[in-house]
Short mmCIF file of C-alpha atoms in Angstrom, two decimals:
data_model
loop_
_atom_site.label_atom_id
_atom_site.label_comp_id
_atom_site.label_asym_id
_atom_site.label_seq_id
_atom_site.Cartn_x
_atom_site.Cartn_y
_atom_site.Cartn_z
CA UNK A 1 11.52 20.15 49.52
CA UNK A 2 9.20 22.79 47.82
CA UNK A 3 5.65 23.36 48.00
CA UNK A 4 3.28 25.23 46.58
CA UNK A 5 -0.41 26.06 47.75
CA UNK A 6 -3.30 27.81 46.28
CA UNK A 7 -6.18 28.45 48.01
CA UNK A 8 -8.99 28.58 48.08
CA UNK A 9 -10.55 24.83 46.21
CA UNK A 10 -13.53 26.09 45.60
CA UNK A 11 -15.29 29.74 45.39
CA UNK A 12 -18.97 30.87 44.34
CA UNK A 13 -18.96 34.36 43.57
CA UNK A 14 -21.36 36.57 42.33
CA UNK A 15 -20.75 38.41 39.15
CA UNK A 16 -20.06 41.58 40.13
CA UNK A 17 -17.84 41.08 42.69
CA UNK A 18 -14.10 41.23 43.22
CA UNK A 19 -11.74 38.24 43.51
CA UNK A 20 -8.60 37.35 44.26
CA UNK A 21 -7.04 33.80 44.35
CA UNK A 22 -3.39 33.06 46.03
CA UNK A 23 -0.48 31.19 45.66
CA UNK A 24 2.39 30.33 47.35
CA UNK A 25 5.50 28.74 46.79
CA UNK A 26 8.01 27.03 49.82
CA UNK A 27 11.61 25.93 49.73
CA UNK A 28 12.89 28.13 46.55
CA UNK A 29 13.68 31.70 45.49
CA UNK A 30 12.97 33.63 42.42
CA UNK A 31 11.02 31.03 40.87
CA UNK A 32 9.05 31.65 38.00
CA UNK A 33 5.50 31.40 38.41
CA UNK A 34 2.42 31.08 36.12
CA UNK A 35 -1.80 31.22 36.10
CA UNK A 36 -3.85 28.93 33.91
CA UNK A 37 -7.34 28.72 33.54
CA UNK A 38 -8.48 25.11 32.75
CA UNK A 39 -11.51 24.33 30.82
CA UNK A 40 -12.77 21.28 29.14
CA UNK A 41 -11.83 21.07 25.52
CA UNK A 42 -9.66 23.86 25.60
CA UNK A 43 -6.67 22.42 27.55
CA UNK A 44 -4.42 24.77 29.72
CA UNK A 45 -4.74 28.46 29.01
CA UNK A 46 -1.61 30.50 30.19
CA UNK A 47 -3.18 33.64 31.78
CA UNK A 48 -0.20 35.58 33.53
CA UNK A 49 3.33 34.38 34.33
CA UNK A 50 6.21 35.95 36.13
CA UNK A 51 10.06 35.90 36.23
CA UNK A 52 10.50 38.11 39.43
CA UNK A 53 8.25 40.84 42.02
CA UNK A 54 6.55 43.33 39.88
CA UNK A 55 7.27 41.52 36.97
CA UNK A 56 4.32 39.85 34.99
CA UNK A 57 4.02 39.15 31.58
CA UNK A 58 0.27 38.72 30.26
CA UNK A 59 -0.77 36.46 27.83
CA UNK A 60 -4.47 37.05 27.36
CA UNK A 61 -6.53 40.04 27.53
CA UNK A 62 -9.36 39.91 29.55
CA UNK A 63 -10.90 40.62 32.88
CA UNK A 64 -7.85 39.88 35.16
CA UNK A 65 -4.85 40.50 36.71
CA UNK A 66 -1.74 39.35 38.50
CA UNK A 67 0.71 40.73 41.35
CA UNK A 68 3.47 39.24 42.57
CA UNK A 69 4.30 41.18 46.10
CA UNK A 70 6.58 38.88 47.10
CA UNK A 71 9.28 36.79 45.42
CA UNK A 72 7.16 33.51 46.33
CA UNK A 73 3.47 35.13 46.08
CA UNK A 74 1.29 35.22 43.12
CA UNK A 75 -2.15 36.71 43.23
CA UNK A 76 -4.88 36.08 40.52
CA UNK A 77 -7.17 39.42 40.92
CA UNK A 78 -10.48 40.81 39.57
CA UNK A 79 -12.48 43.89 39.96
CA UNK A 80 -15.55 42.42 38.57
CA UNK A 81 -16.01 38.84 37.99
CA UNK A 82 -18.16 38.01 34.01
CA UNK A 83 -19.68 34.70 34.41
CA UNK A 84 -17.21 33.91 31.69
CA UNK A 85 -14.62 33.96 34.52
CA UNK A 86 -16.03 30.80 35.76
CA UNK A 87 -13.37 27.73 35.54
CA UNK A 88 -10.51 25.70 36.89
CA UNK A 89 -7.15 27.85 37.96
CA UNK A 90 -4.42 26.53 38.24
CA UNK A 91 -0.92 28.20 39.77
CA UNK A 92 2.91 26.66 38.85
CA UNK A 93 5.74 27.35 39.53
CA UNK A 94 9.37 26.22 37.58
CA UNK A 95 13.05 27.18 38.46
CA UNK A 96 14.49 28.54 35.42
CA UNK A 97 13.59 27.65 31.93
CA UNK A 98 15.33 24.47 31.76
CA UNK A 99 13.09 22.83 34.35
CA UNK A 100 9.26 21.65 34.21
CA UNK A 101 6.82 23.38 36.03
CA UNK A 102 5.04 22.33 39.22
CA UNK A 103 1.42 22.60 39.68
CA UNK A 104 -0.69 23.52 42.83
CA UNK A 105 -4.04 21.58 43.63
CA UNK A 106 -5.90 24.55 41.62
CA UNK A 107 -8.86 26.60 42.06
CA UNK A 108 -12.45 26.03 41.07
CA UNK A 109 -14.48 29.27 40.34
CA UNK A 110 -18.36 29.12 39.81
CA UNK A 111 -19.81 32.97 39.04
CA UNK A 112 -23.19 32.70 39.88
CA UNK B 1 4.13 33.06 18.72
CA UNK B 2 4.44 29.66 20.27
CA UNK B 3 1.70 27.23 19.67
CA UNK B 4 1.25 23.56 20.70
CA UNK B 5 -1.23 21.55 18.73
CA UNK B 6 -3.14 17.84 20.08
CA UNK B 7 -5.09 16.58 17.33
CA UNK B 8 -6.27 14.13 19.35
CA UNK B 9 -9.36 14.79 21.82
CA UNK B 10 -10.54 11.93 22.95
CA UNK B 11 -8.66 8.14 22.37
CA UNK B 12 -10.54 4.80 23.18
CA UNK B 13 -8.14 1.93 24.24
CA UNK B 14 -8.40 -1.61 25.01
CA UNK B 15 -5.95 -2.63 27.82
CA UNK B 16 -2.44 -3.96 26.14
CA UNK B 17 -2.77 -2.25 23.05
CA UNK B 18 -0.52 0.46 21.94
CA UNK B 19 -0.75 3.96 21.98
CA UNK B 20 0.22 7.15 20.95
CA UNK B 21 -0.87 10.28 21.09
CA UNK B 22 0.50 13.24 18.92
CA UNK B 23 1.79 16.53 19.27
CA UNK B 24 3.30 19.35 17.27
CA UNK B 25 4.11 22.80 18.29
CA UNK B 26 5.00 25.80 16.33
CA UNK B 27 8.13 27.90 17.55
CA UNK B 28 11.25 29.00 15.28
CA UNK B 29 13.41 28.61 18.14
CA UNK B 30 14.98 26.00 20.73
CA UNK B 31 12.85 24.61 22.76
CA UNK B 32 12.12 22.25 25.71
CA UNK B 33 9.28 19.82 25.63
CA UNK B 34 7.14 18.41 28.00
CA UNK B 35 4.21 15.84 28.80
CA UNK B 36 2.02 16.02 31.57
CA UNK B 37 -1.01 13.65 32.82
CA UNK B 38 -3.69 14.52 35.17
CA UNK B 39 -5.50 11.78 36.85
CA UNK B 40 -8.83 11.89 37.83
CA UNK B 41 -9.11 14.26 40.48
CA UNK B 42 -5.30 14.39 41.28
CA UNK B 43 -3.05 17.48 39.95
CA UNK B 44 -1.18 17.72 36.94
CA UNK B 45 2.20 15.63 36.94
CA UNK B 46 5.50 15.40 34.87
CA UNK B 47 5.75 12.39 32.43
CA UNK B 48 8.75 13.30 30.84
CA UNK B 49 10.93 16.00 29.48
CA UNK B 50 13.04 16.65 26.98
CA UNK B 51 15.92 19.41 26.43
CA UNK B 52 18.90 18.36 24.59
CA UNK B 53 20.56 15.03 23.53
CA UNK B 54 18.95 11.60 22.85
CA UNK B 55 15.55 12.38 20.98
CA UNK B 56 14.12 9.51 22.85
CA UNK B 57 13.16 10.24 26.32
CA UNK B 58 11.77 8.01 28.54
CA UNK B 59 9.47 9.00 31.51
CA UNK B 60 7.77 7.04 34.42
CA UNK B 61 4.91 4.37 33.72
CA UNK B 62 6.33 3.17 30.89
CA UNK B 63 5.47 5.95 28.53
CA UNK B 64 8.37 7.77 25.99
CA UNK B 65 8.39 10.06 23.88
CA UNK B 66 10.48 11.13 20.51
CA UNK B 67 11.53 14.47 19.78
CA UNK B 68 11.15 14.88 15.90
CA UNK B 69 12.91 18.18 14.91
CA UNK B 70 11.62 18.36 11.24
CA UNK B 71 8.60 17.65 11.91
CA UNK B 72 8.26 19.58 14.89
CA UNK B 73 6.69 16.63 16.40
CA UNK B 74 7.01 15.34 19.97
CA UNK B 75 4.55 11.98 20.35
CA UNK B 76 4.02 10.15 23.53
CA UNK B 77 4.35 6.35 23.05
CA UNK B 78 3.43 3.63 25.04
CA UNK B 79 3.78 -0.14 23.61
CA UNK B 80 1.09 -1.82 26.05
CA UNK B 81 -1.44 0.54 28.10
CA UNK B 82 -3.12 -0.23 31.29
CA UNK B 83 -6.35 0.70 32.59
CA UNK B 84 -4.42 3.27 34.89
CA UNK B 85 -3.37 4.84 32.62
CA UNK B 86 -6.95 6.66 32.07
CA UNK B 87 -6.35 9.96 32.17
CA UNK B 88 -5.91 13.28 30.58
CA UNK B 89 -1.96 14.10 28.72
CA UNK B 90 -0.72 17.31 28.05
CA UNK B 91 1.79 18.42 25.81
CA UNK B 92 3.90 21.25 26.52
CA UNK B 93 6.75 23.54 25.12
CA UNK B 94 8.75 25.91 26.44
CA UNK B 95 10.53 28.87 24.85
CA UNK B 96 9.64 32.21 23.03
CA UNK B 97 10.75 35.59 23.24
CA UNK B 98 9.46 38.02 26.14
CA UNK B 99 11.06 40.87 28.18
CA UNK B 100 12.28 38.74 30.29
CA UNK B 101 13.73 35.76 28.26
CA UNK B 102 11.84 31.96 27.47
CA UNK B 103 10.02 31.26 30.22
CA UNK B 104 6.71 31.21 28.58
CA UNK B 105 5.41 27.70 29.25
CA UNK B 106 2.52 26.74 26.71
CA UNK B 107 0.19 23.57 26.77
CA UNK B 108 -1.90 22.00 24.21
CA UNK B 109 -5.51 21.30 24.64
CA UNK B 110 -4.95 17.52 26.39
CA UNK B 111 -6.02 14.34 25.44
CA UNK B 112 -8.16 12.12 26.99
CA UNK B 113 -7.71 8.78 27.43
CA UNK B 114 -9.91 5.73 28.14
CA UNK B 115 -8.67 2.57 28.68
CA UNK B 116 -11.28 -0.55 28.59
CA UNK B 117 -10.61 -3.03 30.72
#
């Protein structure tokens, strides 16, 4: 059966500083894959999403940015965390556009 | 660009009555719909889906859902809630032109849902 897993739950970072948030995805290939932010009030935000490696499509600019190195990895990256960067991420993955997506456990940022 | 709207924010329920909760989405194209609910503290989950066929779709718990073409509508329904059924729903759509085809997956902003015992 598939999997997916994001990590970490929960980060405090100062602004400032870099991040980068993982995902992974078990038991399928070339899945498409997806970042939200969530925030109360403002539903699910789709940040980055990807059809294949190298490929990402972006849907808001900001401070931010995706990689997928591998066919099941997705990274969530930043240079320099705002405090604006603080929220809930979440990473999904569907097979196909015919499918729903699947959602990990999610990240929640604090930038202190 | 695709859009999905929720009008509703924030719906107060006593336990057996009915509910529904509306959503509309703006895209020229096909598209797939979806509704999610998040529990408290638990992830996001599939309620139900719809691609093609039957306008009515049902999904788990009870809930369904019609697909309204003209009026780009896709409301969940539920004839007789239950305090379990607090949560948060999400409406979905899928579809939109990119590089790489319709795989653009876009939510609304949820609604929230209290059910009184």
């Amino acid at each position: 059966s598939q999997t997916i897993h994001q990590w970490p739950a929960t980060l405090v970072q100062p602004v400032g500083s870099p991040l980068s948030l993982e995902c992974t995805v078990e038991g399928t290939s070339n899945p498409n894959l997806y970042w939200y932010r969530q925030a109360a009030g403002r539903g699910l935000q789709l940040l980055f999403y990807s059809v294949g490696i190298g490929q990402i499509s972006s849907e808001v600019p900001q401070n931010l940015s995706a990689s997928r190195p591998q066919d099941r990895q997705f990274i969530l990256s930043s240079k320099k965390l705002l405090l604006s960067d603080s929220g809930f991420y979440l990473c999904a993955w569907g097979q196909g556009w015919d499918t729903e997506a699947f959602f990990g456990q999610g990240t929640r940022l604090t930038v202190v | 660009a695709q859009s999905v709207s929720q009008h509703n924010h924030h719906v107060i329920l006593s336990e057996a009555a009915s509910l529904e909760l509306g959503c509309n989405y703006s895209y020229g194209g096909t598209v797939n719909l979806f509704w999610y609910v998040q529990y408290p503290g638990q992830h996001l989950q599939l309620l139900l889906k719809y691609f093609s066929g039957d306008p009515l779709v049902k999904g788990i718990k009870g809930f369904e859902a019609e697909f309204i073409k003209s009026k780009f509508s896709f409301n969940l329904r539920k004839p007789s809630v239950q305090w379990s059924d607090t949560a948060e729903y999400f409406c979905a759509v899928n579809g939109g032109r990119s590089n790489f085809g319709n795989e653009k997956l876009t939510f609304g902003t949820g609604t929230r849902l209290t059910i009184i015992p």
